[in-house]
Amino acid sequence: MFVDELELSVRGGRGGDGVVSFRREKYVPKGGPDGGDGGDGGSVFLWADPSKHSFLDLRYKRILKASDGNPGRSKNRHGASGADLLVPVPLGTIIRDQNKKVLADLVTAGQRALVAPGGKGGKGNARFASSRRRVPRLAEKGLPGVEREITLELKLMAQVGLVGFPNAGKSTLLSRITEAKPKIASYPFTTLTPNLGVVRVDDEGSFVVADLPGLIEGASDGAGLGHRFLRHVERNLLLLFLIDLSPDAHPGPVEAYRLLIEELSAYSSGLADYPKVIVGNKMDIEGSAERFNELRNSIREADVAKTAFFSISAATGLGISKLLKYLLTRVNELSEGKTIVDEEEIIRVPESDEQLLTVSIVDGVYVVSGTAIEKAAARTEFDNDEALLRFQNYTRRSGVDKELRRMGIKEGDTVRIGDEEFIFYE
């Protein structure tokens, strides 16, 4: 099964909690605080794996979560960080957020995208010791990791894309020039999913070919199967138009080429200008040579510059060797000057923008929002008196109290910050 679109929920691990602890050893009076910090939560990475060709492995794994960090321990021992989750995806994977905005595009083997960073671990009480606070009895909780919904979209990475109407012979050609084993039959739409194959041209080199499901008229508007896979055409360096030259071909060679160009242009205006080679197939059938000359003459009359023409028989192998040598030369030419991305590069998907402090009233509850204040609340252990006092001091310094009074809050009203609710007292 070929899966080229997928929706996932990714979650970074929660940071471990800091610990409250004091050094207790024989003959060591007043040992002081020695609570260690919690470990950071693990992060979720997607990385481009050349051995993957679809999202089939992830089809039933809709929630990807990294490990949580471990809490700190006594004797200033910090908790271990959570393990990162590395998820392999095919080359050509585009990562989008809920608003369809592109977050990352993995086009090079080994490239990684950090899609859900883990939360920071909380500080232990040893971090709060000072000349004025000799016996701190507070520690911070770990922060939750980033959680987001993402959509994965695959655009196959191939150098040559086979484009043609159903039954033009694309699968037969792919099976002859590569080790791929696509389904071949005498009826149209035998290819229901894209197929990839590696073509080796003697000892001169190799290139990757993609056999894309047959287009039909109206594919760019959703007709047939082609509209689902047109996106894969955009990754190719070179398009090979395979035209059926047999007398029974419908539409005929000239009309078939015209319709293919129209459908590609309707999907993306730039596709019509892609480097292309036009290949007439089924030259083993009587009358095909005349139909190939008619096709070539009609295209030249349309003044299509730098278009190469080849006539072959995918069934018998006629003309294929010459075609492959040309394709290898052309692919090498088009590959020159392409930017090479460092395989170790990590694409860091931006987190949500920093939210400023705001106060709103929802169903009689004063809701305080803002990145900094919500993180402060998430770090605080409210059952601890010292931690609660520290948080109250922070709300005064950050202007929360002032803003609540400006909004008209009264004693006894409810205040919500993140997941926590409080009763307001003067």
Short mmCIF file of N, CA and C in Angstrom, two decimals, residues 222-328:
data_model
loop_
_atom_site.label_atom_id
_atom_site.label_comp_id
_atom_site.label_asym_id
_atom_site.label_seq_id
_atom_site.Cartn_x
_atom_site.Cartn_y
_atom_site.Cartn_z
N GLY A 222 -9.51 16.79 -10.58
CA GLY A 222 -9.94 15.68 -9.73
C GLY A 222 -10.41 14.45 -10.46
N ALA A 223 -10.37 14.43 -11.78
CA ALA A 223 -10.83 13.27 -12.52
C ALA A 223 -9.78 12.16 -12.50
N GLY A 224 -10.26 10.92 -12.44
CA GLY A 224 -9.34 9.78 -12.49
C GLY A 224 -8.45 9.70 -11.26
N LEU A 225 -7.25 9.15 -11.45
CA LEU A 225 -6.31 8.97 -10.35
C LEU A 225 -5.19 10.00 -10.37
N GLY A 226 -4.94 10.58 -11.54
CA GLY A 226 -3.76 11.41 -11.70
C GLY A 226 -3.67 12.59 -10.75
N HIS A 227 -4.81 13.20 -10.38
CA HIS A 227 -4.76 14.39 -9.54
C HIS A 227 -4.16 14.10 -8.18
N ARG A 228 -4.26 12.85 -7.71
CA ARG A 228 -3.70 12.51 -6.40
C ARG A 228 -2.18 12.48 -6.43
N PHE A 229 -1.59 12.29 -7.61
CA PHE A 229 -0.16 12.07 -7.68
C PHE A 229 0.57 13.12 -8.50
N LEU A 230 -0.14 14.15 -8.95
CA LEU A 230 0.51 15.19 -9.72
C LEU A 230 1.60 15.89 -8.91
N ARG A 231 1.45 15.93 -7.59
CA ARG A 231 2.45 16.61 -6.75
C ARG A 231 3.83 15.96 -6.90
N HIS A 232 3.85 14.66 -7.18
CA HIS A 232 5.13 13.97 -7.29
C HIS A 232 5.92 14.41 -8.52
N VAL A 233 5.22 14.94 -9.52
CA VAL A 233 5.90 15.39 -10.74
C VAL A 233 6.84 16.55 -10.44
N GLU A 234 6.49 17.36 -9.43
CA GLU A 234 7.23 18.59 -9.16
C GLU A 234 8.65 18.33 -8.67
N ARG A 235 8.95 17.14 -8.17
CA ARG A 235 10.28 16.83 -7.65
C ARG A 235 11.25 16.36 -8.74
N ASN A 236 10.75 16.03 -9.92
CA ASN A 236 11.61 15.45 -10.95
C ASN A 236 12.47 16.50 -11.63
N LEU A 237 13.65 16.07 -12.09
CA LEU A 237 14.51 16.94 -12.88
C LEU A 237 14.06 16.97 -14.34
N LEU A 238 13.51 15.85 -14.78
CA LEU A 238 13.20 15.69 -16.19
C LEU A 238 11.90 14.90 -16.32
N LEU A 239 11.04 15.30 -17.24
CA LEU A 239 9.78 14.59 -17.47
C LEU A 239 9.88 13.82 -18.79
N LEU A 240 9.52 12.54 -18.72
CA LEU A 240 9.50 11.70 -19.92
C LEU A 240 8.04 11.47 -20.29
N PHE A 241 7.64 12.05 -21.41
CA PHE A 241 6.26 11.87 -21.91
C PHE A 241 6.23 10.60 -22.74
N LEU A 242 5.55 9.58 -22.25
CA LEU A 242 5.44 8.32 -22.99
C LEU A 242 4.11 8.33 -23.74
N ILE A 243 4.20 8.27 -25.07
CA ILE A 243 3.02 8.38 -25.94
C ILE A 243 2.76 7.05 -26.63
N ASP A 244 1.52 6.60 -26.57
CA ASP A 244 1.11 5.36 -27.22
C ASP A 244 0.95 5.60 -28.72
N LEU A 245 1.73 4.86 -29.54
CA LEU A 245 1.70 5.04 -31.00
C LEU A 245 0.83 4.00 -31.70
N SER A 246 0.21 3.11 -30.97
CA SER A 246 -0.57 2.05 -31.61
C SER A 246 -1.82 2.63 -32.28
N PRO A 247 -2.33 1.96 -33.32
CA PRO A 247 -3.53 2.45 -34.02
C PRO A 247 -4.76 2.53 -33.12
N ASP A 248 -4.79 1.71 -32.07
CA ASP A 248 -5.95 1.70 -31.18
C ASP A 248 -5.84 2.73 -30.05
N ALA A 249 -4.77 3.49 -30.03
CA ALA A 249 -4.56 4.45 -28.93
C ALA A 249 -5.65 5.51 -28.93
N HIS A 250 -6.17 5.77 -27.74
CA HIS A 250 -7.17 6.84 -27.59
C HIS A 250 -6.88 7.59 -26.29
N PRO A 251 -6.59 8.91 -26.41
CA PRO A 251 -6.54 9.71 -27.64
C PRO A 251 -5.30 9.38 -28.48
N GLY A 252 -5.27 9.91 -29.68
CA GLY A 252 -4.15 9.71 -30.58
C GLY A 252 -2.91 10.41 -30.06
N PRO A 253 -1.75 10.12 -30.66
CA PRO A 253 -0.48 10.68 -30.16
C PRO A 253 -0.47 12.19 -30.04
N VAL A 254 -0.90 12.91 -31.08
CA VAL A 254 -0.87 14.38 -31.05
C VAL A 254 -1.78 14.91 -29.96
N GLU A 255 -2.99 14.38 -29.91
CA GLU A 255 -3.96 14.84 -28.91
C GLU A 255 -3.50 14.46 -27.50
N ALA A 256 -2.90 13.28 -27.36
CA ALA A 256 -2.44 12.84 -26.05
C ALA A 256 -1.39 13.79 -25.49
N TYR A 257 -0.42 14.19 -26.30
CA TYR A 257 0.61 15.11 -25.83
C TYR A 257 0.00 16.46 -25.44
N ARG A 258 -0.91 16.95 -26.26
CA ARG A 258 -1.54 18.24 -25.97
C ARG A 258 -2.28 18.19 -24.63
N LEU A 259 -3.04 17.12 -24.39
CA LEU A 259 -3.80 17.01 -23.15
C LEU A 259 -2.88 16.87 -21.93
N LEU A 260 -1.78 16.13 -22.08
CA LEU A 260 -0.85 15.99 -20.96
C LEU A 260 -0.25 17.34 -20.57
N ILE A 261 0.15 18.11 -21.56
CA ILE A 261 0.70 19.44 -21.28
C ILE A 261 -0.35 20.31 -20.60
N GLU A 262 -1.59 20.26 -21.06
CA GLU A 262 -2.65 21.08 -20.48
C GLU A 262 -2.90 20.70 -19.02
N GLU A 263 -2.92 19.39 -18.72
CA GLU A 263 -3.19 18.96 -17.35
C GLU A 263 -2.06 19.36 -16.41
N LEU A 264 -0.82 19.21 -16.86
CA LEU A 264 0.31 19.61 -16.03
C LEU A 264 0.32 21.11 -15.80
N SER A 265 0.01 21.89 -16.82
CA SER A 265 -0.02 23.35 -16.70
C SER A 265 -1.14 23.80 -15.79
N ALA A 266 -2.29 23.09 -15.86
CA ALA A 266 -3.42 23.46 -15.00
C ALA A 266 -3.10 23.21 -13.54
N TYR A 267 -2.30 22.17 -13.26
CA TYR A 267 -1.93 21.88 -11.87
C TYR A 267 -0.89 22.87 -11.37
N SER A 268 0.13 23.13 -12.19
CA SER A 268 1.18 24.08 -11.83
C SER A 268 1.75 24.67 -13.11
N SER A 269 1.70 25.98 -13.22
CA SER A 269 2.11 26.64 -14.46
C SER A 269 3.56 26.34 -14.82
N GLY A 270 4.41 26.06 -13.84
CA GLY A 270 5.82 25.82 -14.12
C GLY A 270 6.11 24.46 -14.71
N LEU A 271 5.18 23.50 -14.57
CA LEU A 271 5.45 22.14 -15.05
C LEU A 271 5.59 22.07 -16.56
N ALA A 272 4.87 22.91 -17.27
CA ALA A 272 4.93 22.88 -18.74
C ALA A 272 6.32 23.27 -19.25
N ASP A 273 7.07 24.01 -18.44
CA ASP A 273 8.40 24.47 -18.87
C ASP A 273 9.52 23.55 -18.38
N TYR A 274 9.16 22.44 -17.71
CA TYR A 274 10.18 21.51 -17.24
C TYR A 274 10.95 20.92 -18.42
N PRO A 275 12.24 20.58 -18.23
CA PRO A 275 12.95 19.83 -19.27
C PRO A 275 12.20 18.54 -19.57
N LYS A 276 12.08 18.21 -20.83
CA LYS A 276 11.27 17.06 -21.19
C LYS A 276 11.88 16.29 -22.34
N VAL A 277 11.50 15.04 -22.43
CA VAL A 277 11.84 14.19 -23.57
C VAL A 277 10.57 13.45 -23.96
N ILE A 278 10.30 13.42 -25.27
CA ILE A 278 9.07 12.79 -25.77
C ILE A 278 9.44 11.45 -26.39
N VAL A 279 8.79 10.41 -25.87
CA VAL A 279 9.11 9.06 -26.29
C VAL A 279 7.85 8.39 -26.85
N GLY A 280 7.93 7.99 -28.11
CA GLY A 280 6.83 7.23 -28.70
C GLY A 280 7.04 5.75 -28.44
N ASN A 281 6.01 5.08 -27.92
CA ASN A 281 6.12 3.67 -27.54
C ASN A 281 5.32 2.79 -28.49
N LYS A 282 5.63 1.49 -28.45
CA LYS A 282 4.96 0.45 -29.25
C LYS A 282 5.32 0.55 -30.73
N MET A 283 6.61 0.78 -30.98
CA MET A 283 7.10 0.85 -32.35
C MET A 283 7.10 -0.52 -33.02
N ASP A 284 6.86 -1.58 -32.27
CA ASP A 284 6.79 -2.92 -32.86
C ASP A 284 5.46 -3.17 -33.58
N ILE A 285 4.51 -2.24 -33.47
CA ILE A 285 3.19 -2.39 -34.10
C ILE A 285 3.21 -1.68 -35.45
N GLU A 286 2.62 -2.29 -36.43
CA GLU A 286 2.60 -1.73 -37.78
C GLU A 286 1.90 -0.37 -37.80
N GLY A 287 2.48 0.58 -38.51
CA GLY A 287 1.90 1.91 -38.64
C GLY A 287 2.38 2.89 -37.59
N SER A 288 3.15 2.41 -36.59
CA SER A 288 3.59 3.29 -35.50
C SER A 288 4.60 4.32 -35.97
N ALA A 289 5.44 3.95 -36.94
CA ALA A 289 6.46 4.89 -37.42
C ALA A 289 5.83 6.13 -38.02
N GLU A 290 4.75 5.96 -38.82
CA GLU A 290 4.06 7.10 -39.41
C GLU A 290 3.43 7.98 -38.33
N ARG A 291 2.88 7.35 -37.32
CA ARG A 291 2.24 8.12 -36.25
C ARG A 291 3.28 8.86 -35.41
N PHE A 292 4.48 8.29 -35.27
CA PHE A 292 5.55 8.97 -34.53
C PHE A 292 6.02 10.20 -35.31
N ASN A 293 6.17 10.09 -36.64
CA ASN A 293 6.56 11.24 -37.44
C ASN A 293 5.53 12.34 -37.37
N GLU A 294 4.25 11.96 -37.34
CA GLU A 294 3.17 12.95 -37.23
C GLU A 294 3.26 13.68 -35.89
N LEU A 295 3.53 12.93 -34.84
CA LEU A 295 3.67 13.53 -33.50
C LEU A 295 4.85 14.50 -33.47
N ARG A 296 5.99 14.08 -33.97
CA ARG A 296 7.20 14.91 -33.94
C ARG A 296 7.01 16.18 -34.75
N ASN A 297 6.41 16.07 -35.93
CA ASN A 297 6.20 17.24 -36.78
C ASN A 297 5.23 18.23 -36.15
N SER A 298 4.18 17.73 -35.50
CA SER A 298 3.20 18.63 -34.88
C SER A 298 3.80 19.41 -33.72
N ILE A 299 4.68 18.79 -32.98
CA ILE A 299 5.30 19.47 -31.83
C ILE A 299 6.33 20.48 -32.31
N ARG A 300 7.07 20.15 -33.35
CA ARG A 300 8.05 21.10 -33.87
C ARG A 300 7.36 22.32 -34.45
N GLU A 301 6.19 22.10 -35.02
CA GLU A 301 5.44 23.24 -35.54
C GLU A 301 5.01 24.17 -34.41
N ALA A 302 4.82 23.60 -33.23
CA ALA A 302 4.44 24.41 -32.07
C ALA A 302 5.65 25.11 -31.46
N ASP A 303 6.84 24.93 -32.06
CA ASP A 303 8.07 25.60 -31.65
C ASP A 303 8.43 25.27 -30.21
N VAL A 304 8.45 23.99 -29.90
CA VAL A 304 8.91 23.55 -28.59
C VAL A 304 10.43 23.40 -28.66
N ALA A 305 11.14 24.28 -27.95
CA ALA A 305 12.60 24.31 -28.05
C ALA A 305 13.25 23.21 -27.22
N LYS A 306 14.35 22.70 -27.75
CA LYS A 306 15.20 21.76 -27.04
C LYS A 306 14.43 20.53 -26.54
N THR A 307 13.57 20.01 -27.35
CA THR A 307 12.82 18.80 -26.99
C THR A 307 13.43 17.62 -27.72
N ALA A 308 13.79 16.58 -26.97
CA ALA A 308 14.38 15.38 -27.56
C ALA A 308 13.28 14.37 -27.87
N PHE A 309 13.42 13.64 -28.98
CA PHE A 309 12.43 12.66 -29.40
C PHE A 309 13.10 11.29 -29.52
N PHE A 310 12.40 10.27 -29.03
CA PHE A 310 12.87 8.90 -29.15
C PHE A 310 11.69 8.00 -29.47
N SER A 311 11.95 6.98 -30.27
CA SER A 311 10.92 5.97 -30.55
C SER A 311 11.42 4.63 -30.03
N ILE A 312 10.58 3.93 -29.25
CA ILE A 312 10.99 2.68 -28.61
C ILE A 312 9.87 1.66 -28.66
N SER A 313 10.20 0.47 -28.23
CA SER A 313 9.20 -0.55 -27.94
C SER A 313 9.54 -1.11 -26.56
N ALA A 314 8.74 -0.73 -25.56
CA ALA A 314 9.00 -1.22 -24.20
C ALA A 314 8.84 -2.72 -24.12
N ALA A 315 8.01 -3.30 -24.98
CA ALA A 315 7.76 -4.74 -24.95
C ALA A 315 8.95 -5.53 -25.49
N THR A 316 9.61 -5.04 -26.56
CA THR A 316 10.71 -5.78 -27.19
C THR A 316 12.09 -5.24 -26.83
N GLY A 317 12.15 -4.02 -26.31
CA GLY A 317 13.44 -3.41 -25.97
C GLY A 317 14.03 -2.56 -27.07
N LEU A 318 13.33 -2.42 -28.21
CA LEU A 318 13.82 -1.62 -29.33
C LEU A 318 14.07 -0.17 -28.91
N GLY A 319 15.27 0.37 -29.15
CA GLY A 319 15.59 1.78 -28.93
C GLY A 319 15.81 2.19 -27.49
N ILE A 320 15.70 1.26 -26.54
CA ILE A 320 15.77 1.63 -25.12
C ILE A 320 17.20 1.99 -24.71
N SER A 321 18.19 1.28 -25.20
CA SER A 321 19.58 1.56 -24.83
C SER A 321 19.97 2.99 -25.16
N LYS A 322 19.63 3.43 -26.36
CA LYS A 322 19.95 4.80 -26.78
C LYS A 322 19.23 5.82 -25.90
N LEU A 323 17.96 5.53 -25.57
CA LEU A 323 17.19 6.43 -24.71
C LEU A 323 17.83 6.56 -23.33
N LEU A 324 18.25 5.46 -22.73
CA LEU A 324 18.80 5.50 -21.38
C LEU A 324 20.11 6.28 -21.33
N LYS A 325 20.95 6.15 -22.34
CA LYS A 325 22.21 6.91 -22.36
C LYS A 325 21.94 8.41 -22.44
N TYR A 326 20.93 8.78 -23.22
CA TYR A 326 20.57 10.20 -23.29
C TYR A 326 20.05 10.69 -21.94
N LEU A 327 19.18 9.89 -21.30
CA LEU A 327 18.60 10.30 -20.02
C LEU A 327 19.68 10.49 -18.97
N LEU A 328 20.66 9.58 -18.93
CA LEU A 328 21.74 9.71 -17.94
C LEU A 328 22.53 10.99 -18.17
#
